Amino acid sequence: MTSLYYVQWFTSWSRRSIVSFGLSPIPVGSIISSATLTLKETGTQGTTRTIAVHRVTQSWTEGGVTWNSRDGTNSWTTAGGDFVSSPTATASVIWTGVLDTDTWDVTSDVQAFVPGAVTNYGWLVKDQTEYATYRFSVCLRRFPFTGRRLHQPKQEIGTSERGLATVCRRPA
């Protein structure tokens, strides 16, 4: 079983979520051919939004992370989280009256995480135009409906080793 941590916080109209998946089940030497992050919407409002995922650059803990703190003791370097400014991926989220699932291609990050070239601290999810009078939120473990696995955050990783192709899905 892989570990999965995430939290969501917001100030005014700025909402950010942070999510991380463990990668230990992926065999050493595997070639990462694809990786996606999928989240279930719990609320969206306004017009079409561009939601970005950014690679997080500092460690954090589920019980301690807030807008200002990454672990309950240590502050983020910048309030709101420390992350790579250029997004790993973006998705256009369109409010249709139905809460959909949204998927981002995070292959490049996972390709760097697996061999250890970059430390896996997960991703920060945010609207590219923050502080607008719109909102976007996603289903996390503490959301009331997360007992239904359908709504949990999911990561799928396609790998190959010695000519065999596999897909790892998290949570397991």
PDB file of C-alpha atoms in Angstrom:
ATOM      1  CA  MET A   1       0.000   0.000   0.000  1.00  0.00           C
ATOM      2  CA  THR A   2       1.375   3.374  -0.917  1.00  0.00           C
ATOM      3  CA  SER A   3       1.098   6.371   1.367  1.00  0.00           C
ATOM      4  CA  LEU A   4      -1.144   9.206   0.291  1.00  0.00           C
ATOM      5  CA  TYR A   5      -1.199  12.624   1.913  1.00  0.00           C
ATOM      6  CA  TYR A   6      -3.130  15.693   1.013  1.00  0.00           C
ATOM      7  CA  VAL A   7      -4.711  18.765   2.469  1.00  0.00           C
ATOM      8  CA  GLN A   8      -6.740  21.640   1.164  1.00  0.00           C
ATOM      9  CA  TRP A   9      -6.674  25.165   2.474  1.00  0.00           C
ATOM     10  CA  PHE A  10      -7.878  28.486   1.250  1.00  0.00           C
ATOM     11  CA  THR A  11      -7.716  32.186   1.973  1.00  0.00           C
ATOM     12  CA  SER A  12     -10.373  34.423   0.494  1.00  0.00           C
ATOM     13  CA  TRP A  13     -10.937  33.060  -3.032  1.00  0.00           C
ATOM     14  CA  SER A  14      -7.534  31.384  -3.239  1.00  0.00           C
ATOM     15  CA  ARG A  15      -7.770  27.615  -2.742  1.00  0.00           C
ATOM     16  CA  ARG A  16      -4.862  25.236  -2.949  1.00  0.00           C
ATOM     17  CA  SER A  17      -4.640  21.502  -2.477  1.00  0.00           C
ATOM     18  CA  ILE A  18      -1.536  19.429  -1.928  1.00  0.00           C
ATOM     19  CA  VAL A  19      -1.257  15.723  -2.697  1.00  0.00           C
ATOM     20  CA  SER A  20       1.508  13.133  -2.624  1.00  0.00           C
ATOM     21  CA  PHE A  21       1.718   9.445  -3.520  1.00  0.00           C
ATOM     22  CA  GLY A  22       4.465   7.028  -2.511  1.00  0.00           C
ATOM     23  CA  LEU A  23       6.322   5.383  -5.383  1.00  0.00           C
ATOM     24  CA  SER A  24       8.024   2.457  -3.627  1.00  0.00           C
ATOM     25  CA  PRO A  25       6.015  -0.266  -5.439  1.00  0.00           C
ATOM     26  CA  ILE A  26       7.627   0.721  -8.755  1.00  0.00           C
ATOM     27  CA  PRO A  27      10.509  -1.679  -9.475  1.00  0.00           C
ATOM     28  CA  VAL A  28      14.024  -0.240  -9.707  1.00  0.00           C
ATOM     29  CA  GLY A  29      15.051   0.184 -13.318  1.00  0.00           C
ATOM     30  CA  SER A  30      11.495   0.638 -14.584  1.00  0.00           C
ATOM     31  CA  ILE A  31      10.923   2.970 -17.481  1.00  0.00           C
ATOM     32  CA  ILE A  32       8.078   5.389 -16.760  1.00  0.00           C
ATOM     33  CA  SER A  33       6.020   5.689 -19.937  1.00  0.00           C
ATOM     34  CA  SER A  34       3.091   7.637 -18.492  1.00  0.00           C
ATOM     35  CA  ALA A  35       1.790   9.085 -15.243  1.00  0.00           C
ATOM     36  CA  THR A  36      -1.449  10.886 -14.496  1.00  0.00           C
ATOM     37  CA  LEU A  37      -3.007  12.536 -11.466  1.00  0.00           C
ATOM     38  CA  THR A  38      -6.822  12.404 -11.298  1.00  0.00           C
ATOM     39  CA  LEU A  39      -8.942  14.358  -8.818  1.00  0.00           C
ATOM     40  CA  LYS A  40     -12.707  14.505  -8.293  1.00  0.00           C
ATOM     41  CA  GLU A  41     -14.281  17.963  -8.150  1.00  0.00           C
ATOM     42  CA  THR A  42     -16.327  18.822  -5.056  1.00  0.00           C
ATOM     43  CA  GLY A  43     -17.134  22.329  -6.106  1.00  0.00           C
ATOM     44  CA  THR A  44     -16.543  24.685  -8.935  1.00  0.00           C
ATOM     45  CA  GLN A  45     -18.094  28.007  -9.608  1.00  0.00           C
ATOM     46  CA  GLY A  46     -17.937  30.601 -12.313  1.00  0.00           C
ATOM     47  CA  THR A  47     -16.544  30.236 -15.783  1.00  0.00           C
ATOM     48  CA  THR A  48     -14.053  27.801 -17.264  1.00  0.00           C
ATOM     49  CA  ARG A  49     -10.986  27.682 -15.010  1.00  0.00           C
ATOM     50  CA  THR A  50      -7.424  26.637 -15.813  1.00  0.00           C
ATOM     51  CA  ILE A  51      -6.230  24.500 -12.927  1.00  0.00           C
ATOM     52  CA  ALA A  52      -2.501  23.814 -12.659  1.00  0.00           C
ATOM     53  CA  VAL A  53      -0.467  21.204 -10.806  1.00  0.00           C
ATOM     54  CA  HIS A  54       2.975  22.290  -9.628  1.00  0.00           C
ATOM     55  CA  ARG A  55       5.736  20.068  -8.228  1.00  0.00           C
ATOM     56  CA  VAL A  56       6.199  20.764  -4.493  1.00  0.00           C
ATOM     57  CA  THR A  57       9.807  21.496  -3.445  1.00  0.00           C
ATOM     58  CA  GLN A  58       9.659  21.098   0.358  1.00  0.00           C
ATOM     59  CA  SER A  59       8.588  18.262   2.634  1.00  0.00           C
ATOM     60  CA  TRP A  60       5.263  18.624   4.461  1.00  0.00           C
ATOM     61  CA  THR A  61       3.030  16.601   6.757  1.00  0.00           C
ATOM     62  CA  GLU A  62      -0.662  15.948   6.445  1.00  0.00           C
ATOM     63  CA  GLY A  63      -1.434  16.917  10.032  1.00  0.00           C
ATOM     64  CA  GLY A  64       0.707  20.044  10.025  1.00  0.00           C
ATOM     65  CA  VAL A  65       0.442  21.652   6.609  1.00  0.00           C
ATOM     66  CA  THR A  66      -1.363  24.996   6.386  1.00  0.00           C
ATOM     67  CA  TRP A  67      -1.128  28.104   4.242  1.00  0.00           C
ATOM     68  CA  ASN A  68       1.846  29.288   6.335  1.00  0.00           C
ATOM     69  CA  SER A  69       3.349  26.055   7.709  1.00  0.00           C
ATOM     70  CA  ARG A  70       4.568  22.940   5.937  1.00  0.00           C
ATOM     71  CA  ASP A  71       4.564  20.658   8.982  1.00  0.00           C
ATOM     72  CA  GLY A  72       3.078  22.519  11.946  1.00  0.00           C
ATOM     73  CA  THR A  73       6.514  23.797  13.016  1.00  0.00           C
ATOM     74  CA  ASN A  74       8.436  24.981   9.960  1.00  0.00           C
ATOM     75  CA  SER A  75       7.164  27.733   7.699  1.00  0.00           C
ATOM     76  CA  TRP A  76       6.979  27.517   3.950  1.00  0.00           C
ATOM     77  CA  THR A  77       9.574  29.798   2.343  1.00  0.00           C
ATOM     78  CA  THR A  78       6.613  31.525   0.675  1.00  0.00           C
ATOM     79  CA  ALA A  79       3.141  31.507   2.244  1.00  0.00           C
ATOM     80  CA  GLY A  80       0.866  29.171   0.310  1.00  0.00           C
ATOM     81  CA  GLY A  81       3.525  26.531  -0.334  1.00  0.00           C
ATOM     82  CA  ASP A  82       6.914  26.047  -1.958  1.00  0.00           C
ATOM     83  CA  PHE A  83       6.585  24.765  -5.495  1.00  0.00           C
ATOM     84  CA  VAL A  84       8.056  25.058  -8.982  1.00  0.00           C
ATOM     85  CA  SER A  85       6.535  28.191 -10.527  1.00  0.00           C
ATOM     86  CA  SER A  86       6.028  26.629 -13.966  1.00  0.00           C
ATOM     87  CA  PRO A  87       3.190  24.125 -13.783  1.00  0.00           C
ATOM     88  CA  THR A  88       3.837  20.483 -14.527  1.00  0.00           C
ATOM     89  CA  ALA A  89       0.454  20.359 -16.259  1.00  0.00           C
ATOM     90  CA  THR A  90      -2.794  22.283 -16.599  1.00  0.00           C
ATOM     91  CA  ALA A  91      -6.406  21.303 -17.202  1.00  0.00           C
ATOM     92  CA  SER A  92      -9.367  23.387 -18.307  1.00  0.00           C
ATOM     93  CA  VAL A  93     -12.159  22.828 -15.836  1.00  0.00           C
ATOM     94  CA  ILE A  94     -15.589  23.645 -17.201  1.00  0.00           C
ATOM     95  CA  TRP A  95     -18.565  23.981 -14.869  1.00  0.00           C
ATOM     96  CA  THR A  96     -21.363  21.930 -16.426  1.00  0.00           C
ATOM     97  CA  GLY A  97     -23.555  21.524 -13.369  1.00  0.00           C
ATOM     98  CA  VAL A  98     -22.018  18.096 -12.756  1.00  0.00           C
ATOM     99  CA  LEU A  99     -18.932  17.481 -10.625  1.00  0.00           C
ATOM    100  CA  ASP A 100     -16.439  15.802 -12.947  1.00  0.00           C
ATOM    101  CA  THR A 101     -13.030  14.220 -12.588  1.00  0.00           C
ATOM    102  CA  ASP A 102     -10.022  16.098 -13.894  1.00  0.00           C
ATOM    103  CA  THR A 103      -6.730  14.564 -15.000  1.00  0.00           C
ATOM    104  CA  TRP A 104      -3.243  16.013 -15.376  1.00  0.00           C
ATOM    105  CA  ASP A 105      -0.250  14.445 -17.147  1.00  0.00           C
ATOM    106  CA  VAL A 106       2.541  14.304 -14.538  1.00  0.00           C
ATOM    107  CA  THR A 107       4.821  11.948 -16.476  1.00  0.00           C
ATOM    108  CA  SER A 108       7.834  14.279 -16.465  1.00  0.00           C
ATOM    109  CA  ASP A 109       7.765  14.636 -12.672  1.00  0.00           C
ATOM    110  CA  VAL A 110       7.362  10.915 -12.001  1.00  0.00           C
ATOM    111  CA  GLN A 111      10.189  10.192 -14.448  1.00  0.00           C
ATOM    112  CA  ALA A 112      12.376  12.416 -12.239  1.00  0.00           C
ATOM    113  CA  PHE A 113      10.996  11.043  -8.920  1.00  0.00           C
ATOM    114  CA  VAL A 114      11.591   7.335  -9.589  1.00  0.00           C
ATOM    115  CA  PRO A 115      15.380   7.398 -10.097  1.00  0.00           C
ATOM    116  CA  GLY A 116      15.733  10.010  -7.339  1.00  0.00           C
ATOM    117  CA  ALA A 117      16.792  12.902  -9.581  1.00  0.00           C
ATOM    118  CA  VAL A 118      14.144  15.006  -7.802  1.00  0.00           C
ATOM    119  CA  THR A 119      12.619  14.316  -4.376  1.00  0.00           C
ATOM    120  CA  ASN A 120       8.936  13.350  -4.480  1.00  0.00           C
ATOM    121  CA  TYR A 121       7.041  15.865  -2.334  1.00  0.00           C
ATOM    122  CA  GLY A 122       3.970  15.617  -4.556  1.00  0.00           C
ATOM    123  CA  TRP A 123       1.992  18.371  -6.222  1.00  0.00           C
ATOM    124  CA  LEU A 124       0.223  21.574  -5.323  1.00  0.00           C
ATOM    125  CA  VAL A 125      -3.055  22.098  -7.204  1.00  0.00           C
ATOM    126  CA  LYS A 126      -4.251  25.656  -7.780  1.00  0.00           C
ATOM    127  CA  ASP A 127      -6.200  27.910 -10.088  1.00  0.00           C
ATOM    128  CA  GLN A 128      -3.865  29.775 -12.435  1.00  0.00           C
ATOM    129  CA  THR A 129      -5.881  32.945 -11.772  1.00  0.00           C
ATOM    130  CA  GLU A 130      -6.091  33.085  -8.004  1.00  0.00           C
ATOM    131  CA  TYR A 131      -8.067  35.606  -5.986  1.00  0.00           C
ATOM    132  CA  ALA A 132     -10.757  35.824  -8.635  1.00  0.00           C
ATOM    133  CA  THR A 133     -14.366  35.492  -7.527  1.00  0.00           C
ATOM    134  CA  TYR A 134     -14.475  31.862  -8.607  1.00  0.00           C
ATOM    135  CA  ARG A 135     -13.707  28.683  -6.785  1.00  0.00           C
ATOM    136  CA  PHE A 136     -12.520  25.176  -7.492  1.00  0.00           C
ATOM    137  CA  SER A 137     -12.149  22.436  -4.907  1.00  0.00           C
ATOM    138  CA  VAL A 138     -11.375  18.739  -5.094  1.00  0.00           C
ATOM    139  CA  CYS A 139     -12.258  15.656  -3.079  1.00  0.00           C
ATOM    140  CA  LEU A 140      -9.673  14.684  -0.513  1.00  0.00           C
ATOM    141  CA  ARG A 141      -9.576  11.922   2.082  1.00  0.00           C
ATOM    142  CA  ARG A 142     -11.337  14.005   4.724  1.00  0.00           C
ATOM    143  CA  PHE A 143     -14.218  14.927   2.444  1.00  0.00           C
ATOM    144  CA  PRO A 144     -17.417  13.203   3.690  1.00  0.00           C
ATOM    145  CA  PHE A 145     -17.878  11.087   0.573  1.00  0.00           C
ATOM    146  CA  THR A 146     -14.350   9.691   0.331  1.00  0.00           C
ATOM    147  CA  GLY A 147     -15.471   6.354   1.703  1.00  0.00           C
ATOM    148  CA  ARG A 148     -16.382   5.792  -1.913  1.00  0.00           C
ATOM    149  CA  ARG A 149     -13.079   4.960  -3.604  1.00  0.00           C
ATOM    150  CA  LEU A 150     -14.439   6.540  -6.747  1.00  0.00           C
ATOM    151  CA  HIS A 151     -13.832   9.985  -5.268  1.00  0.00           C
ATOM    152  CA  GLN A 152     -10.329   9.465  -3.875  1.00  0.00           C
ATOM    153  CA  PRO A 153      -7.351  11.085  -5.577  1.00  0.00           C
ATOM    154  CA  LYS A 154      -5.751   8.651  -8.004  1.00  0.00           C
ATOM    155  CA  GLN A 155      -2.389   8.309  -9.651  1.00  0.00           C
ATOM    156  CA  GLU A 156      -1.797   5.938 -12.559  1.00  0.00           C
ATOM    157  CA  ILE A 157       1.709   5.138 -13.720  1.00  0.00           C
ATOM    158  CA  GLY A 158       2.554   3.169 -16.828  1.00  0.00           C
ATOM    159  CA  THR A 159       5.920   1.391 -16.610  1.00  0.00           C
ATOM    160  CA  SER A 160       7.920  -1.130 -18.546  1.00  0.00           C
ATOM    161  CA  GLU A 161      10.832  -3.306 -17.566  1.00  0.00           C
ATOM    162  CA  ARG A 162      12.471  -6.038 -19.581  1.00  0.00           C
ATOM    163  CA  GLY A 163       9.824  -5.667 -22.282  1.00  0.00           C
ATOM    164  CA  LEU A 164       6.815  -6.036 -19.935  1.00  0.00           C
ATOM    165  CA  ALA A 165       4.345  -3.165 -19.686  1.00  0.00           C
ATOM    166  CA  THR A 166       2.377  -2.547 -16.489  1.00  0.00           C
ATOM    167  CA  VAL A 167       0.138   0.125 -15.019  1.00  0.00           C
ATOM    168  CA  CYS A 168       0.336   0.970 -11.314  1.00  0.00           C
ATOM    169  CA  ARG A 169      -2.790   2.565  -9.862  1.00  0.00           C
ATOM    170  CA  ARG A 170      -2.818   4.399  -6.551  1.00  0.00           C
ATOM    171  CA  PRO A 171      -4.539   4.193  -4.169  1.00  0.00           C
ATOM    172  CA  ALA A 172      -4.333   0.419  -4.354  1.00  0.00           C
TER     173      ALA A 172
END
